[in-house]
PDB file of C-alpha atoms in Angstrom:
ATOM      1  CA  UNK A1103      94.609 -53.569  95.221  1.00 83.00           C
ATOM      2  CA  UNK A1104      91.771 -55.576  93.726  1.00 92.00           C
ATOM      3  CA  UNK A1105      91.781 -57.054  90.240  1.00 94.00           C
ATOM      4  CA  UNK A1106      89.501 -54.712  88.268  1.00 95.00           C
ATOM      5  CA  UNK A1107      88.287 -57.532  86.028  1.00 94.00           C
ATOM      6  CA  UNK A1108      87.075 -59.416  89.088  1.00 95.00           C
ATOM      7  CA  UNK A1109      85.411 -56.285  90.484  1.00 96.00           C
ATOM      8  CA  UNK A1110      83.585 -55.661  87.207  1.00 96.00           C
ATOM      9  CA  UNK A1111      82.370 -59.270  87.093  1.00 95.00           C
ATOM     10  CA  UNK A1112      80.982 -59.064  90.608  1.00 96.00           C
ATOM     11  CA  UNK A1113      79.134 -55.861  89.729  1.00 94.00           C
ATOM     12  CA  UNK A1114      77.222 -57.840  87.079  1.00 96.00           C
ATOM     13  CA  UNK A1115      75.436 -59.697  89.877  1.00 96.00           C
ATOM     14  CA  UNK A1116      75.617 -63.033  91.662  1.00 97.00           C
ATOM     15  CA  UNK A1117      74.309 -65.221  88.782  1.00 97.00           C
ATOM     16  CA  UNK A1118      76.946 -63.866  86.388  1.00 97.00           C
ATOM     17  CA  UNK A1119      79.659 -64.146  89.037  1.00 97.00           C
ATOM     18  CA  UNK A1120      78.751 -67.745  89.912  1.00 96.00           C
ATOM     19  CA  UNK A1121      78.687 -68.728  86.236  1.00 96.00           C
ATOM     20  CA  UNK A1122      82.153 -67.227  85.776  1.00 95.00           C
ATOM     21  CA  UNK A1123      83.452 -69.126  88.831  1.00 94.00           C
ATOM     22  CA  UNK A1124      82.094 -72.372  87.395  1.00 92.00           C
ATOM     23  CA  UNK A1125      83.960 -71.721  84.147  1.00 92.00           C
ATOM     24  CA  UNK A1126      87.185 -70.806  85.941  1.00 88.00           C
ATOM     25  CA  UNK A1127      87.571 -73.541  88.530  1.00 78.00           C
ATOM     26  CA  UNK A1128      91.363 -73.370  88.328  1.00 79.00           C
ATOM     27  CA  UNK A1129      91.362 -69.788  89.651  1.00 77.00           C
ATOM     28  CA  UNK A1130      91.916 -70.225  93.386  1.00 74.00           C
ATOM     29  CA  UNK A1131      92.061 -66.631  94.620  1.00 88.00           C
ATOM     30  CA  UNK A1132      89.892 -63.998  92.937  1.00 94.00           C
ATOM     31  CA  UNK A1133      91.163 -60.630  94.154  1.00 96.00           C
ATOM     32  CA  UNK A1134      88.587 -58.293  95.710  1.00 97.00           C
ATOM     33  CA  UNK A1135      90.850 -56.582  98.233  1.00 97.00           C
ATOM     34  CA  UNK A1136      90.246 -53.139  99.705  1.00 97.00           C
ATOM     35  CA  UNK A1137      87.085 -52.255  97.793  1.00 97.00           C
ATOM     36  CA  UNK A1138      83.762 -50.942  99.070  1.00 97.00           C
ATOM     37  CA  UNK A1139      81.010 -53.570  99.070  1.00 98.00           C
ATOM     38  CA  UNK A1140      79.074 -52.129 101.989  1.00 98.00           C
ATOM     39  CA  UNK A1141      75.437 -53.218 101.790  1.00 98.00           C
ATOM     40  CA  UNK A1142      76.050 -55.434  98.737  1.00 97.00           C
ATOM     41  CA  UNK A1143      73.675 -58.366  98.159  1.00 97.00           C
ATOM     42  CA  UNK A1144      75.922 -61.397  97.723  1.00 97.00           C
ATOM     43  CA  UNK A1145      73.395 -63.977  98.893  1.00 95.00           C
ATOM     44  CA  UNK A1146      74.346 -67.502  97.730  1.00 94.00           C
ATOM     45  CA  UNK A1147      77.435 -66.211  95.924  1.00 95.00           C
ATOM     46  CA  UNK A1148      80.360 -68.560  95.338  1.00 94.00           C
ATOM     47  CA  UNK A1149      83.093 -66.597  97.104  1.00 95.00           C
ATOM     48  CA  UNK A1150      85.232 -69.551  98.142  1.00 92.00           C
ATOM     49  CA  UNK A1151      88.900 -68.608  98.263  1.00 92.00           C
ATOM     50  CA  UNK A1152      88.267 -64.921  97.452  1.00 95.00           C
ATOM     51  CA  UNK A1153      90.788 -62.408  98.757  1.00 95.00           C
ATOM     52  CA  UNK A1154      88.728 -59.858 100.735  1.00 97.00           C
ATOM     53  CA  UNK A1155      91.589 -58.467 102.809  1.00 97.00           C
ATOM     54  CA  UNK A1156      90.722 -54.919 103.912  1.00 97.00           C
ATOM     55  CA  UNK A1157      87.405 -54.936 102.019  1.00 98.00           C
ATOM     56  CA  UNK A1158      84.388 -53.053 103.393  1.00 98.00           C
ATOM     57  CA  UNK A1159      81.499 -55.552 103.607  1.00 98.00           C
ATOM     58  CA  UNK A1160      79.599 -53.755 106.353  1.00 98.00           C
ATOM     59  CA  UNK A1161      75.902 -54.736 106.308  1.00 98.00           C
ATOM     60  CA  UNK A1162      76.503 -56.890 103.218  1.00 98.00           C
ATOM     61  CA  UNK A1163      74.170 -59.833 102.634  1.00 98.00           C
ATOM     62  CA  UNK A1164      76.211 -63.044 102.514  1.00 96.00           C
ATOM     63  CA  UNK A1165      73.621 -65.538 103.752  1.00 92.00           C
ATOM     64  CA  UNK A1166      74.170 -68.962 102.210  1.00 89.00           C
ATOM     65  CA  UNK A1167      77.354 -67.819 100.491  1.00 92.00           C
ATOM     66  CA  UNK A1168      80.193 -70.261  99.858  1.00 92.00           C
ATOM     67  CA  UNK A1169      83.122 -68.776 101.751  1.00 93.00           C
ATOM     68  CA  UNK A1170      85.379 -71.754 102.364  1.00 89.00           C
ATOM     69  CA  UNK A1171      89.045 -70.699 102.715  1.00 89.00           C
ATOM     70  CA  UNK A1172      88.176 -67.037 102.029  1.00 93.00           C
ATOM     71  CA  UNK A1173      90.593 -64.435 103.417  1.00 95.00           C
ATOM     72  CA  UNK A1174      88.793 -61.721 105.413  1.00 97.00           C
ATOM     73  CA  UNK A1175      91.927 -60.407 107.120  1.00 96.00           C
ATOM     74  CA  UNK A1176      91.245 -56.835 108.220  1.00 97.00           C
ATOM     75  CA  UNK A1177      87.838 -56.805 106.525  1.00 98.00           C
ATOM     76  CA  UNK A1178      84.908 -54.734 107.778  1.00 98.00           C
ATOM     77  CA  UNK A1179      81.905 -57.020 108.307  1.00 98.00           C
ATOM     78  CA  UNK A1180      80.034 -55.040 110.950  1.00 98.00           C
ATOM     79  CA  UNK A1181      76.322 -55.783 110.696  1.00 98.00           C
ATOM     80  CA  UNK A1182      76.864 -58.272 107.871  1.00 98.00           C
ATOM     81  CA  UNK A1183      74.307 -61.021 107.237  1.00 97.00           C
ATOM     82  CA  UNK A1184      76.125 -64.366 107.275  1.00 96.00           C
ATOM     83  CA  UNK A1185      73.310 -66.678 108.370  1.00 94.00           C
ATOM     84  CA  UNK A1186      74.146 -70.268 107.461  1.00 91.00           C
ATOM     85  CA  UNK A1187      77.335 -69.205 105.698  1.00 90.00           C
ATOM     86  CA  UNK A1188      80.003 -71.799 104.912  1.00 89.00           C
ATOM     87  CA  UNK A1189      83.164 -70.431 106.584  1.00 90.00           C
ATOM     88  CA  UNK A1190      85.445 -73.330 107.580  1.00 89.00           C
ATOM     89  CA  UNK A1191      89.146 -72.523 107.555  1.00 87.00           C
ATOM     90  CA  UNK A1192      88.483 -68.832 106.941  1.00 92.00           C
ATOM     91  CA  UNK A1193      90.861 -66.125 108.193  1.00 92.00           C
ATOM     92  CA  UNK A1194      89.070 -63.460 110.237  1.00 95.00           C
ATOM     93  CA  UNK A1195      92.209 -61.933 111.701  1.00 95.00           C
ATOM     94  CA  UNK A1196      91.779 -58.254 112.609  1.00 96.00           C
ATOM     95  CA  UNK A1197      88.283 -58.322 111.101  1.00 97.00           C
ATOM     96  CA  UNK A1198      85.376 -56.337 112.529  1.00 97.00           C
ATOM     97  CA  UNK A1199      82.177 -58.401 112.744  1.00 97.00           C
ATOM     98  CA  UNK A1200      80.482 -56.310 115.415  1.00 96.00           C
ATOM     99  CA  UNK A1201      76.729 -56.874 115.285  1.00 97.00           C
ATOM    100  CA  UNK A1202      76.962 -59.400 112.439  1.00 97.00           C
ATOM    101  CA  UNK A1203      74.474 -62.249 112.114  1.00 97.00           C
ATOM    102  CA  UNK A1204      76.249 -65.630 111.942  1.00 95.00           C
ATOM    103  CA  UNK A1205      73.371 -67.770 113.147  1.00 95.00           C
ATOM    104  CA  UNK A1206      73.913 -71.380 112.076  1.00 94.00           C
ATOM    105  CA  UNK A1207      77.159 -70.536 110.264  1.00 93.00           C
ATOM    106  CA  UNK A1208      79.915 -73.128 109.866  1.00 93.00           C
ATOM    107  CA  UNK A1209      83.090 -71.656 111.400  1.00 93.00           C
ATOM    108  CA  UNK A1210      84.956 -74.816 112.305  1.00 92.00           C
ATOM    109  CA  UNK A1211      88.753 -74.448 112.205  1.00 91.00           C
ATOM    110  CA  UNK A1212      88.332 -70.722 111.498  1.00 93.00           C
ATOM    111  CA  UNK A1213      91.231 -68.475 112.545  1.00 91.00           C
ATOM    112  CA  UNK A1214      90.566 -65.464 114.771  1.00 94.00           C
ATOM    113  CA  UNK A1215      93.135 -62.925 115.956  1.00 94.00           C
ATOM    114  CA  UNK A1216      92.315 -59.430 117.253  1.00 95.00           C
ATOM    115  CA  UNK A1217      88.813 -60.073 115.885  1.00 96.00           C
ATOM    116  CA  UNK A1218      85.844 -57.970 117.024  1.00 97.00           C
ATOM    117  CA  UNK A1219      82.752 -60.167 117.449  1.00 96.00           C
ATOM    118  CA  UNK A1220      80.978 -57.943 119.954  1.00 96.00           C
ATOM    119  CA  UNK A1221      77.149 -58.096 119.845  1.00 96.00           C
ATOM    120  CA  UNK A1222      77.354 -60.827 117.195  1.00 96.00           C
ATOM    121  CA  UNK A1223      74.664 -63.497 116.726  1.00 97.00           C
ATOM    122  CA  UNK A1224      76.263 -66.969 116.783  1.00 96.00           C
ATOM    123  CA  UNK A1225      73.202 -68.985 117.718  1.00 96.00           C
ATOM    124  CA  UNK A1226      73.764 -72.601 116.718  1.00 96.00           C
ATOM    125  CA  UNK A1227      76.995 -71.753 114.906  1.00 96.00           C
ATOM    126  CA  UNK A1228      79.728 -74.386 114.592  1.00 96.00           C
ATOM    127  CA  UNK A1229      83.083 -73.145 115.963  1.00 95.00           C
ATOM    128  CA  UNK A1230      84.543 -76.562 116.702  1.00 96.00           C
ATOM    129  CA  UNK A1231      88.315 -76.588 116.369  1.00 95.00           C
ATOM    130  CA  UNK A1232      88.430 -72.805 115.892  1.00 95.00           C
ATOM    131  CA  UNK A1233      91.570 -71.017 117.047  1.00 95.00           C
ATOM    132  CA  UNK A1234      91.916 -67.438 118.221  1.00 94.00           C
ATOM    133  CA  UNK A1235      93.830 -64.901 120.244  1.00 95.00           C
ATOM    134  CA  UNK A1236      92.609 -61.524 121.535  1.00 96.00           C
ATOM    135  CA  UNK A1237      89.044 -62.255 120.418  1.00 96.00           C
ATOM    136  CA  UNK A1238      86.242 -59.934 121.563  1.00 96.00           C
ATOM    137  CA  UNK A1239      82.912 -61.696 122.115  1.00 96.00           C
ATOM    138  CA  UNK A1240      81.365 -59.178 124.497  1.00 97.00           C
ATOM    139  CA  UNK A1241      77.545 -59.261 124.511  1.00 97.00           C
ATOM    140  CA  UNK A1242      77.671 -61.984 121.836  1.00 96.00           C
ATOM    141  CA  UNK A1243      74.806 -64.474 121.554  1.00 96.00           C
ATOM    142  CA  UNK A1244      76.363 -67.955 121.530  1.00 97.00           C
ATOM    143  CA  UNK A1245      73.209 -69.834 122.494  1.00 97.00           C
ATOM    144  CA  UNK A1246      73.667 -73.533 121.619  1.00 97.00           C
ATOM    145  CA  UNK A1247      76.861 -72.716 119.691  1.00 96.00           C
ATOM    146  CA  UNK A1248      79.323 -75.579 119.196  1.00 96.00           C
ATOM    147  CA  UNK A1249      82.811 -74.663 120.439  1.00 96.00           C
ATOM    148  CA  UNK A1250      83.957 -78.226 120.990  1.00 96.00           C
ATOM    149  CA  UNK A1251      87.748 -78.445 120.887  1.00 97.00           C
ATOM    150  CA  UNK A1252      88.125 -74.699 120.266  1.00 96.00           C
ATOM    151  CA  UNK A1253      91.409 -73.105 121.357  1.00 96.00           C
ATOM    152  CA  UNK A1254      91.140 -69.465 122.449  1.00 96.00           C
ATOM    153  CA  UNK A1255      93.681 -67.281 124.225  1.00 96.00           C
ATOM    154  CA  UNK A1256      92.657 -64.045 125.915  1.00 95.00           C
ATOM    155  CA  UNK A1257      89.052 -64.203 124.720  1.00 96.00           C
ATOM    156  CA  UNK A1258      86.570 -61.705 126.180  1.00 97.00           C
ATOM    157  CA  UNK A1259      83.141 -63.240 126.855  1.00 97.00           C
ATOM    158  CA  UNK A1260      81.932 -60.308 128.987  1.00 97.00           C
ATOM    159  CA  UNK A1261      78.107 -60.393 129.166  1.00 97.00           C
ATOM    160  CA  UNK A1262      78.011 -63.083 126.448  1.00 97.00           C
ATOM    161  CA  UNK A1263      75.111 -65.535 126.301  1.00 97.00           C
ATOM    162  CA  UNK A1264      76.579 -69.059 126.299  1.00 97.00           C
ATOM    163  CA  UNK A1265      73.463 -70.901 127.424  1.00 97.00           C
ATOM    164  CA  UNK A1266      73.546 -74.522 126.272  1.00 97.00           C
ATOM    165  CA  UNK A1267      76.769 -73.876 124.352  1.00 97.00           C
ATOM    166  CA  UNK A1268      79.056 -76.872 123.812  1.00 97.00           C
ATOM    167  CA  UNK A1269      82.528 -76.154 125.202  1.00 96.00           C
ATOM    168  CA  UNK A1270      83.579 -79.769 125.614  1.00 97.00           C
ATOM    169  CA  UNK A1271      87.339 -80.295 125.214  1.00 97.00           C
ATOM    170  CA  UNK A1272      87.828 -76.558 124.595  1.00 97.00           C
ATOM    171  CA  UNK A1273      91.118 -74.968 125.650  1.00 97.00           C
ATOM    172  CA  UNK A1274      90.581 -71.458 127.057  1.00 97.00           C
ATOM    173  CA  UNK A1275      93.515 -69.451 128.382  1.00 97.00           C
ATOM    174  CA  UNK A1276      92.638 -66.372 130.482  1.00 97.00           C
ATOM    175  CA  UNK A1277      89.027 -66.056 129.279  1.00 97.00           C
ATOM    176  CA  UNK A1278      86.974 -63.188 130.691  1.00 97.00           C
ATOM    177  CA  UNK A1279      83.546 -64.515 131.684  1.00 98.00           C
ATOM    178  CA  UNK A1280      82.446 -61.392 133.568  1.00 98.00           C
ATOM    179  CA  UNK A1281      78.613 -61.429 133.732  1.00 98.00           C
ATOM    180  CA  UNK A1282      78.505 -64.173 131.077  1.00 98.00           C
ATOM    181  CA  UNK A1283      75.640 -66.684 131.174  1.00 98.00           C
ATOM    182  CA  UNK A1284      76.751 -70.332 130.967  1.00 97.00           C
ATOM    183  CA  UNK A1285      73.443 -71.855 132.036  1.00 98.00           C
ATOM    184  CA  UNK A1286      73.272 -75.400 130.695  1.00 97.00           C
ATOM    185  CA  UNK A1287      76.644 -75.106 128.931  1.00 97.00           C
ATOM    186  CA  UNK A1288      78.626 -78.307 128.368  1.00 97.00           C
ATOM    187  CA  UNK A1289      81.991 -77.830 130.096  1.00 96.00           C
ATOM    188  CA  UNK A1290      83.059 -81.466 130.201  1.00 96.00           C
ATOM    189  CA  UNK A1291      86.835 -81.807 129.852  1.00 96.00           C
ATOM    190  CA  UNK A1292      87.067 -78.065 129.194  1.00 97.00           C
ATOM    191  CA  UNK A1293      90.533 -76.754 130.036  1.00 97.00           C
ATOM    192  CA  UNK A1294      90.274 -73.254 131.508  1.00 96.00           C
ATOM    193  CA  UNK A1295      93.268 -71.344 132.902  1.00 97.00           C
ATOM    194  CA  UNK A1296      93.202 -67.985 134.721  1.00 97.00           C
ATOM    195  CA  UNK A1297      89.557 -67.250 134.048  1.00 97.00           C
ATOM    196  CA  UNK A1298      87.835 -64.054 135.201  1.00 97.00           C
ATOM    197  CA  UNK A1299      84.428 -65.081 136.519  1.00 96.00           C
ATOM    198  CA  UNK A1300      83.001 -62.034 138.273  1.00 97.00           C
ATOM    199  CA  UNK A1301      79.210 -62.090 138.133  1.00 97.00           C
ATOM    200  CA  UNK A1302      79.152 -65.262 136.015  1.00 97.00           C
ATOM    201  CA  UNK A1303      75.773 -67.023 135.730  1.00 95.00           C
ATOM    202  CA  UNK A1304      74.896 -70.680 135.463  1.00 91.00           C
ATOM    203  CA  UNK A1305      77.866 -72.188 137.327  1.00 80.00           C
TER     204      UNK A1305
END
């Protein structure tokens, strides 16, 4: 369960929360597990290293938030606003980000496992070096996204838009590209094994 002191501080608003974080730099993992923050406005909040495991952040506003090394394991982020968010090294295992907006977000070296990213907006997002297994990216918009060096196993790109995406040096095992659009995508040195390509566009 969450630390009630941390919950109460967050309820005071982002300016108060950020000031508290600045004064408590030695605290690595504020505990905000399993609470309801659906629709919360956390724009530009310093949430680096926060423990959000199992937390409901559906439709929350997290644009511009500092989220480096944050743990979102099992979190609900459906419809969340994460435009330009700083998410390198974050755990999104078993998280639901269906319909979330991650346009321009930094997700390099982020960890995905059984993650739902269906209908997500990842335009221009940086997923270089990301790793994942059983990742759902159906109907996702990955236009111009950077997936250079990404390592994904059993990823579902069904009907995803990957136009002009950078997949150079990516390692994809058994990806499902059914009806995906890879027009203009960079596939140089991409390692793809056992792909499903029915109805694929752009190749």
